[in-house]
C-alpha positions as semicolon CSV with decimal commas, in nm:
position;residue;x (nm);y (nm);z (nm)
1;M;6,202;16,153;13,463
2;V;6,506;15,927;13,470
3;S;6,661;15,834;13,136
4;V;6,905;15,544;13,125
5;S;7,123;15,503;12,816
6;G;7,394;15,262;12,716
7;P;7,481;14,998;12,458
8;A;7,268;14,686;12,411
9;G;7,353;14,428;12,676
10;V;7,508;14,669;12,926
11;G;7,234;14,595;13,182
12;K;6,991;14,888;13,163
13;S;6,676;14,680;13,211
14;V;6,827;14,462;13,483
15;I;6,942;14,758;13,694
16;I;6,607;14,937;13,666
17;R;6,403;14,629;13,753
18;Q;6,629;14,543;14,048
19;M;6,594;14,900;14,173
20;C;6,216;14,877;14,153
21;D;6,212;14,534;14,319
22;A;6,416;14,679;14,606
23;L;6,169;14,968;14,640
24;R;5,876;14,725;14,649
25;E;6,044;14,517;14,919
26;K;6,127;14,825;15,126
27;H;5,779;14,977;15,083
28;P;5,541;14,682;15,023
29;G;5,207;14,793;14,883
30;H;5,316;15,156;14,864
31;V;5,489;15,166;14,526
32;F;5,320;15,063;14,202
33;F;5,566;14,963;13,930
34;V;5,445;14,907;13,574
35;G;5,665;14,842;13,274
36;S;5,635;14,823;12,899
37;K;5,897;14,679;12,666
38;L;5,886;14,820;12,314
39;D;5,929;14,581;12,022
40;Q;6,114;14,688;11,708
41;F;5,902;14,465;11,485
42;Q;5,560;14,514;11,645
43;R;5,514;14,889;11,663
44;T;5,153;14,998;11,694
45;P;4,998;15,330;11,801
46;F;5,002;15,382;12,179
47;D;5,148;15,033;12,221
48;C;5,362;15,110;12,526
49;F;5,073;15,279;12,704
50;K;4,830;14,999;12,628
51;K;5,043;14,762;12,833
52;I;5,092;15,004;13,121
53;V;4,729;15,116;13,148
54;H;4,616;14,753;13,118
55;E;4,817;14,668;13,431
56;L;4,684;14,969;13,619
57;L;4,324;14,878;13,530
58;L;4,375;14,513;13,625
59;D;4,480;14,632;13,971
60;I;4,155;14,829;13,999
61;L;3,948;14,531;13,885
62;S;4,091;14,330;14,175
63;H;3,911;14,562;14,423
64;D;3,580;14,478;14,588
65;K;3,248;14,625;14,463
66;H;3,275;14,930;14,687
67;G;3,627;15,003;14,566
68;M;3,526;14,951;14,203
69;L;3,235;15,194;14,241
70;K;3,468;15,463;14,377
71;W;3,696;15,423;14,075
72;K;3,404;15,420;13,835
73;L;3,270;15,750;13,969
74;K;3,620;15,898;13,967
75;F;3,676;15,804;13,602
76;L;3,331;15,912;13,485
77;E;3,380;16,254;13,640
78;I;3,700;16,296;13,442
79;V;3,604;16,154;13,103
80;G;3,264;16,319;13,079
81;S;3,123;16,259;12,731
82;N;3,464;16,151;12,595
83;G;3,483;15,809;12,761
84;G;3,457;15,635;12,424
85;L;3,789;15,791;12,321
86;L;3,978;15,619;12,603
87;V;3,782;15,294;12,576
88;G;3,883;15,276;12,209
89;I;4,249;15,274;12,314
90;F;4,214;15,084;12,643
91;P;3,921;14,839;12,603
92;L;3,952;14,708;12,960
93;L;3,833;15,046;13,089
94;E;3,480;14,960;12,970
95;E;3,458;14,690;13,240
96;I;3,484;14,968;13,498
97;I;3,287;15,258;13,349
98;G;3,050;15,069;13,118
99;K;2,976;15,131;12,751
100;Q;3,053;15,481;12,632
101;P;2,931;15,685;12,332
102;L;3,167;15,746;12,044
103;P;3,356;16,075;12,074
104;T;3,260;16,374;11,862
105;A;3,472;16,404;11,549
106;L;3,717;16,695;11,554
107;P;3,989;16,829;11,321
108;P;4,325;16,650;11,377
109;S;4,494;16,922;11,585
110;E;4,189;16,968;11,809
111;A;4,147;16,591;11,842
112;Q;4,511;16,559;11,956
113;S;4,468;16,837;12,213
114;R;4,152;16,672;12,345
115;L;4,328;16,336;12,378
116;N;4,631;16,492;12,551
117;L;4,414;16,668;12,810
118;L;4,184;16,371;12,868
119;F;4,471;16,125;12,904
120;S;4,658;16,357;13,142
121;K;4,359;16,378;13,377
122;F;4,306;16,003;13,345
123;M;4,667;15,919;13,441
124;A;4,657;16,164;13,732
125;C;4,399;15,935;13,898
126;F;4,639;15,648;13,955
127;S;4,899;15,795;14,190
128;D;4,904;15,985;14,516
129;A;5,146;16,053;14,800
130;N;5,066;15,717;14,962
131;R;5,121;15,516;14,645
132;P;5,349;15,669;14,382
133;V;5,364;15,510;14,038
134;I;5,684;15,423;13,851
135;M;5,641;15,371;13,477
136;F;5,928;15,199;13,295
137;F;5,953;15,230;12,916
138;D;6,215;14,980;12,800
139;D;6,375;15,029;12,457
140;I;6,199;15,363;12,412
141;Q;6,393;15,409;12,086
142;W;6,114;15,203;11,926
143;A;5,832;15,424;12,060
144;D;5,588;15,583;11,818
145;R;5,537;15,960;11,810
146;S;5,183;15,934;11,949
147;S;5,308;15,762;12,265
148;L;5,582;16,017;12,320
149;Q;5,334;16,301;12,279
150;L;5,115;16,147;12,549
151;I;5,412;16,107;12,785
152;A;5,497;16,476;12,742
153;A;5,131;16,575;12,786
154;F;5,057;16,400;13,114
155;A;5,403;16,449;13,267
156;T;5,368;16,825;13,234
157;H;5,002;16,845;13,339
158;H;4,943;17,030;13,666
159;A;4,730;16,746;13,810
160;C;4,996;16,475;13,769
161;H;5,203;16,422;14,082
162;H;5,388;16,138;14,255
163;M;5,492;15,973;13,928
164;M;5,831;15,873;13,795
165;I;5,898;15,798;13,429
166;V;6,200;15,577;13,362
167;A;6,305;15,543;12,998
168;A;6,583;15,314;12,878
169;Y;6,733;15,344;12,532
170;R;7,039;15,241;12,334
171;D;7,302;15,492;12,239
172;D;7,559;15,268;12,070
173;D;7,413;15,219;11,722
174;T;7,433;15,510;11,480
175;N;7,188;15,326;11,253
176;L;6,916;15,351;11,519
177;P;6,691;15,646;11,446
178;E;6,617;15,871;11,741
179;P;6,256;15,810;11,851
180;A;6,031;16,044;11,652
181;G;5,949;16,319;11,896
182;F;6,193;16,213;12,171
183;S;6,387;16,540;12,164
184;D;6,058;16,731;12,157
185;M;5,940;16,540;12,462
186;V;6,258;16,616;12,659
187;S;6,240;16,981;12,554
188;T;5,881;16,999;12,678
189;F;5,992;16,854;13,012
190;K;6,265;17,118;13,048
191;L;6,033;17,404;12,957
192;N;5,787;17,288;13,223
193;N;6,056;17,232;13,488
194;V;6,009;16,855;13,504
195;P;6,320;16,720;13,683
196;I;6,530;16,508;13,446
197;H;6,810;16,281;13,562
198;H;7,030;16,097;13,314
199;V;7,233;15,784;13,379
200;N;7,474;15,653;13,118
201;L;7,588;15,295;13,175
202;K;7,934;15,202;13,051
203;P;8,077;14,857;12,971
204;L;8,282;14,675;13,233
205;K;8,655;14,733;13,253
206;L;8,909;14,452;13,238
207;E;8,950;14,451;13,618
208;H;8,572;14,407;13,656
209;V;8,567;14,106;13,423
210;N;8,867;13,964;13,605
211;Q;8,692;14,005;13,942
212;M;8,381;13,837;13,800
213;L;8,585;13,533;13,701
214;L;8,764;13,524;14,036
215;D;8,426;13,515;14,210
216;C;8,299;13,241;13,979
217;L;8,606;13,019;13,955
218;H;8,761;13,068;14,302
219;C;9,109;13,071;14,155
220;E;9,423;13,280;14,190
221;P;9,433;13,621;14,016
222;E;9,732;13,524;13,804
223;D;9,542;13,217;13,678
224;A;9,225;13,410;13,591
225;H;9,393;13,705;13,422
226;P;9,476;13,538;13,084
227;L;9,120;13,400;13,067
228;S;8,955;13,731;13,155
229;T;9,180;13,916;12,907
230;L;9,069;13,693;12,618
231;I;8,702;13,727;12,710
232;F;8,731;14,103;12,761
233;E;8,898;14,153;12,421
234;K;8,607;13,976;12,252
235;S;8,319;14,112;12,464
236;K;8,457;14,468;12,501
237;G;8,334;14,452;12,859
238;N;7,968;14,407;12,768
239;P;7,807;14,215;13,062
240;F;7,552;14,027;12,850
241;Y;7,812;13,930;12,589
242;T;8,052;13,822;12,864
243;M;7,793;13,590;13,019
244;Q;7,699;13,442;12,681
245;M;8,066;13,368;12,607
246;L;8,113;13,201;12,945
247;T;7,801;12,991;12,882
248;T;7,932;12,890;12,537
249;I;8,276;12,780;12,654
250;Y;8,118;12,591;12,944
251;N;7,873;12,413;12,711
252;D;8,163;12,330;12,477
253;K;8,357;12,187;12,776
254;I;8,646;12,428;12,718
255;I;8,616;12,515;13,085
256;E;8,541;12,227;13,324
257;Y;8,529;12,153;13,692
258;V;8,772;11,878;13,797
259;L;8,678;11,683;14,108
260;P;8,944;11,635;14,376
261;E;9,138;11,308;14,380
262;S;9,108;11,278;14,758
263;M;8,897;11,415;15,041
264;D;9,188;11,631;15,154
265;E;9,197;11,824;14,828
266;S;8,963;12,074;14,669
267;G;8,821;12,057;14,320
268;K;8,908;12,330;14,073
269;W;8,813;12,480;13,739
270;V;9,048;12,415;13,447
271;W;9,050;12,551;13,092
272;N;9,248;12,541;12,770
273;L;9,343;12,889;12,649
274;D;9,424;12,773;12,294
275;K;9,083;12,608;12,252
276;L;8,921;12,909;12,414
277;E;9,079;13,149;12,164
278;I;8,969;12,932;11,870
279;S;8,614;12,914;12,007
280;L;8,588;13,289;12,065
281;N;8,725;13,371;11,721
282;S;8,498;13,121;11,542
283;N;8,189;13,323;11,634
284;R;8,148;13,646;11,439
285;N;7,920;13,829;11,681
286;I;7,713;13,792;11,995
287;V;7,415;13,647;11,808
288;D;7,638;13,357;11,700
289;F;7,721;13,285;12,065
290;V;7,353;13,297;12,160
291;K;7,258;13,068;11,870
292;R;7,514;12,813;11,982
293;N;7,378;12,823;12,335
294;I;7,020;12,778;12,208
295;L;7,123;12,484;11,990
296;K;7,266;12,312;12,299
297;L;6,915;12,304;12,450
298;P;6,688;11,998;12,420
299;E;6,503;11,993;12,089
300;D;6,160;12,068;12,240
301;S;6,303;12,371;12,423
302;Q;6,464;12,498;12,102
303;K;6,137;12,462;11,914
304;L;5,934;12,638;12,181
305;L;6,184;12,925;12,203
306;S;6,169;12,974;11,825
307;L;5,789;12,967;11,826
308;A;5,791;13,227;12,102
309;A;6,030;13,442;11,895
310;C;5,777;13,444;11,612
311;V;5,500;13,554;11,849
312;G;5,709;13,852;11,956
313;E;5,967;13,982;12,199
314;T;5,691;13,964;12,460
315;F;5,418;13,702;12,445
316;Q;5,122;13,567;12,636
317;L;5,150;13,204;12,745
318;E;4,798;13,128;12,620
319;I;4,885;13,236;12,262
320;L;5,211;13,037;12,268
321;A;5,013;12,732;12,383
322;L;4,770;12,767;12,089
323;V;5,055;12,804;11,839
324;S;5,242;12,503;11,979
325;D;4,928;12,281;11,993
326;S;4,967;12,248;12,368
327;T;4,818;12,400;12,682
328;S;4,947;12,669;12,915
329;L;4,982;12,405;13,183
330;G;5,163;12,167;12,946
331;L;5,420;12,434;12,858
332;L;5,498;12,519;13,219
333;P;5,798;12,283;13,264
334;L;5,963;12,401;12,941
335;I;5,902;12,767;13,022
336;S;6,046;12,705;13,369
337;D;6,364;12,555;13,219
338;L;6,402;12,841;12,970
339;Q;6,353;13,090;13,251
340;K;6,620;12,919;13,465
341;G;6,852;12,905;13,165
342;G;6,839;13,282;13,126
343;F;6,643;13,292;12,800
344;L;6,301;13,414;12,920
345;T;6,175;13,628;13,205
346;P;5,821;13,696;13,331
347;I;5,673;14,039;13,262
348;K;5,569;14,057;13,628
349;P;5,836;13,951;13,881
350;Q;5,568;13,796;14,104
351;E;5,481;13,554;13,822
352;R;5,827;13,395;13,818
353;I;5,801;13,017;13,788
354;V;5,980;12,865;14,084
355;G;5,920;12,499;14,001
356;S;5,785;12,279;13,725
357;G;5,440;12,288;13,881
358;T;5,453;12,620;14,058
359;I;5,329;12,941;13,902
360;S;5,451;13,185;14,166
361;P;5,556;13,188;14,531
362;H;5,186;13,214;14,622
363;L;5,010;13,005;14,363
364;D;5,049;12,655;14,222
365;I;4,850;12,438;13,987
366;S;4,738;12,206;14,265
367;G;4,535;12,490;14,414
368;N;4,736;12,482;14,737
369;S;4,904;12,796;14,863
370;H;5,259;12,775;14,996
371;S;5,339;12,840;15,356
372;H;5,331;13,203;15,465
373;S;5,330;13,395;15,786
374;P;4,978;13,461;15,924
375;V;5,020;13,827;15,832
376;T;5,085;13,769;15,462
377;S;4,897;13,445;15,395
378;P;4,682;13,482;15,083
379;P;4,346;13,311;15,059
380;A;4,326;12,962;14,912
381;V;4,326;12,960;14,533
382;S;4,112;12,720;14,333
383;V;4,249;12,510;14,050
384;V;4,023;12,696;13,804
385;D;4,153;13,033;13,920
386;S;4,509;12,902;13,903
387;L;4,470;12,785;13,544
388;Q;4,304;13,112;13,443
389;F;4,588;13,303;13,606
390;L;4,838;13,081;13,424
391;S;4,682;13,142;13,080
392;Q;4,715;13,520;13,128
393;M;5,082;13,508;13,222
394;S;5,316;13,694;12,988
395;F;5,688;13,654;12,928
396;S;5,958;13,834;12,736
397;F;6,298;13,738;12,606
398;L;6,566;13,831;12,857
399;H;6,746;14,027;12,585
400;D;6,657;14,124;12,231
401;R;6,969;13,943;12,104
402;I;6,822;13,619;12,244
403;H;6,499;13,700;12,061
404;Q;6,694;13,767;11,741
405;A;6,896;13,446;11,767
406;A;6,588;13,231;11,840
407;Y;6,412;13,387;11,541
408;E;6,705;13,341;11,303
409;I;6,753;12,969;11,368
410;I;6,421;12,902;11,191
411;D;6,431;12,890;10,812
412;Q;6,226;13,151;10,624
413;D;5,952;12,912;10,510
414;M;5,893;12,793;10,865
415;R;5,889;13,152;10,990
416;K;5,608;13,239;10,748
417;K;5,409;12,932;10,848
418;T;5,456;13,016;11,215
419;H;5,349;13,380;11,168
420;L;5,035;13,253;10,994
421;R;4,965;13,019;11,287
422;V;5,018;13,306;11,532
423;A;4,780;13,531;11,335
424;E;4,517;13,256;11,330
425;A;4,561;13,181;11,701
426;M;4,525;13,549;11,793
427;F;4,225;13,590;11,561
428;D;4,049;13,281;11,700
429;A;4,121;13,386;12,060
430;S;3,963;13,728;12,002
431;E;3,691;13,637;11,749
432;K;3,410;13,646;12,009
433;D;3,557;13,932;12,212
434;F;3,546;14,261;12,020
435;E;3,738;14,447;12,292
436;L;4,019;14,192;12,278
437;F;4,010;14,206;11,898
438;Q;4,050;14,585;11,907
439;E;4,348;14,541;12,135
440;K;4,514;14,274;11,917
441;C;4,415;14,378;11,563
442;F;4,747;14,552;11,486
443;D;4,943;14,249;11,606
444;I;4,722;14,013;11,403
445;A;4,767;14,227;11,090
446;N;5,146;14,234;11,143
447;H;5,164;13,854;11,160
448;Y;4,942;13,812;10,854
449;N;5,162;14,059;10,663
450;R;5,468;13,842;10,733
451;A;5,295;13,542;10,574
452;L;5,112;13,711;10,287
453;D;5,205;13,456;10,021
454;L;5,059;13,176;10,240
455;V;4,728;13,350;10,303
456;V;4,436;13,173;10,133
457;Q;4,088;13,312;10,063
458;V;3,945;13,268;10,413
459;E;4,249;13,431;10,570
460;S;4,236;13,703;10,302
461;L;3,885;13,797;10,411
462;K;3,993;13,807;10,774
463;L;4,291;14,023;10,677
464;K;4,063;14,277;10,509
465;V;3,848;14,297;10,823
466;I;4,155;14,336;11,043
467;G;4,311;14,596;10,812
468;F;3,990;14,797;10,811
469;D;3,962;14,787;11,188
470;A;4,328;14,880;11,232
471;S;4,294;15,176;10,995
472;M;3,984;15,297;11,182
473;M;4,177;15,298;11,510
474;K;4,460;15,520;11,381
């Protein structure tokens, strides 16, 4: 296990993802990286594992019939008569092993022990010496106790090998409760001799901020020092805060690029330190800087970002399209701009939008694949497959402070209306798919709960059904 701590905005997630991207490039096809970002406001049982196992199962479903059969037999041997227990938590598993009987009811302590053992054997299937698995739990301070118990169970099981658990958490806010069971999990690791490495990321020093500005502005050190000192005093060396402040003063034209007067001269960046100090002091905290940067966006981009904030810190493009009365394809240019602007990022790096009509380096909406070497050329992709792939794409806010700022710029009445629309969109999308409904019922209930005074009779009936199903899954 590798735990990475540090204040919000110090770059924990960025460093971990860049490390994993480098591993994938160095060992293509031989390292499987799956990540799950925890959401403070959408905390449901086993939430972080649902996302990770979903990705692992999707990879299996991409195999041919022979490969699928091998996995099916492997899983069935492990789950025995308890397959229904895992299918209840991970509905996609049923597509591989078929329908399973409900598990036998047991007292709570015995039921927990059964789940721990079953899940440990299940997770042990996914990795081997030829393809280790890296699991990244981002913002693990929001994890529920049940998830942490499962991490401890499978990480200490004798059958689990060739796995790395990477957990990132904040350590700068005394108001943040320690994850329930986090200390117990670490203690269990130590007792079972699981190697634990800890990395604590610190803010930048003044000389680092100064070097950053020298690289950006191509100016003399004595010119950059007063600017970097002002920014450092306000940002305290936090990389995310520093970048947001630079974006703000650029948008406010406090720092500008002046073109040369003749071909023999070079252009240069100029700034006004007095205006800069006033601008930095007029914003109380980092969220204020982020809000100002969001409000500089075109109106349709602002609106979409706020709608996405109501859906959650992570969201599926298809749900956002339903809430915004658009289509996944129609939202692509706006999502692309927000991604380039540093507001959103794809859950999977390979799904990064590289152009207004391009879904990934290998797939575009025209159905034509981009040029590749003969060795790596993927097969042609149909328009239908491309659109289906597009609808399943998921994104997250690049930082939870961006999510917070985008959420706060909407007034409370509009927030409630939007949460109701999100609940309805999720309910309608899963109404004919019980497995999908099981997966989303906690999220649907959460959104309904945030708009309770707007819920009418029809929604009230749906809420009762959702609440019942959510309580049965606990």
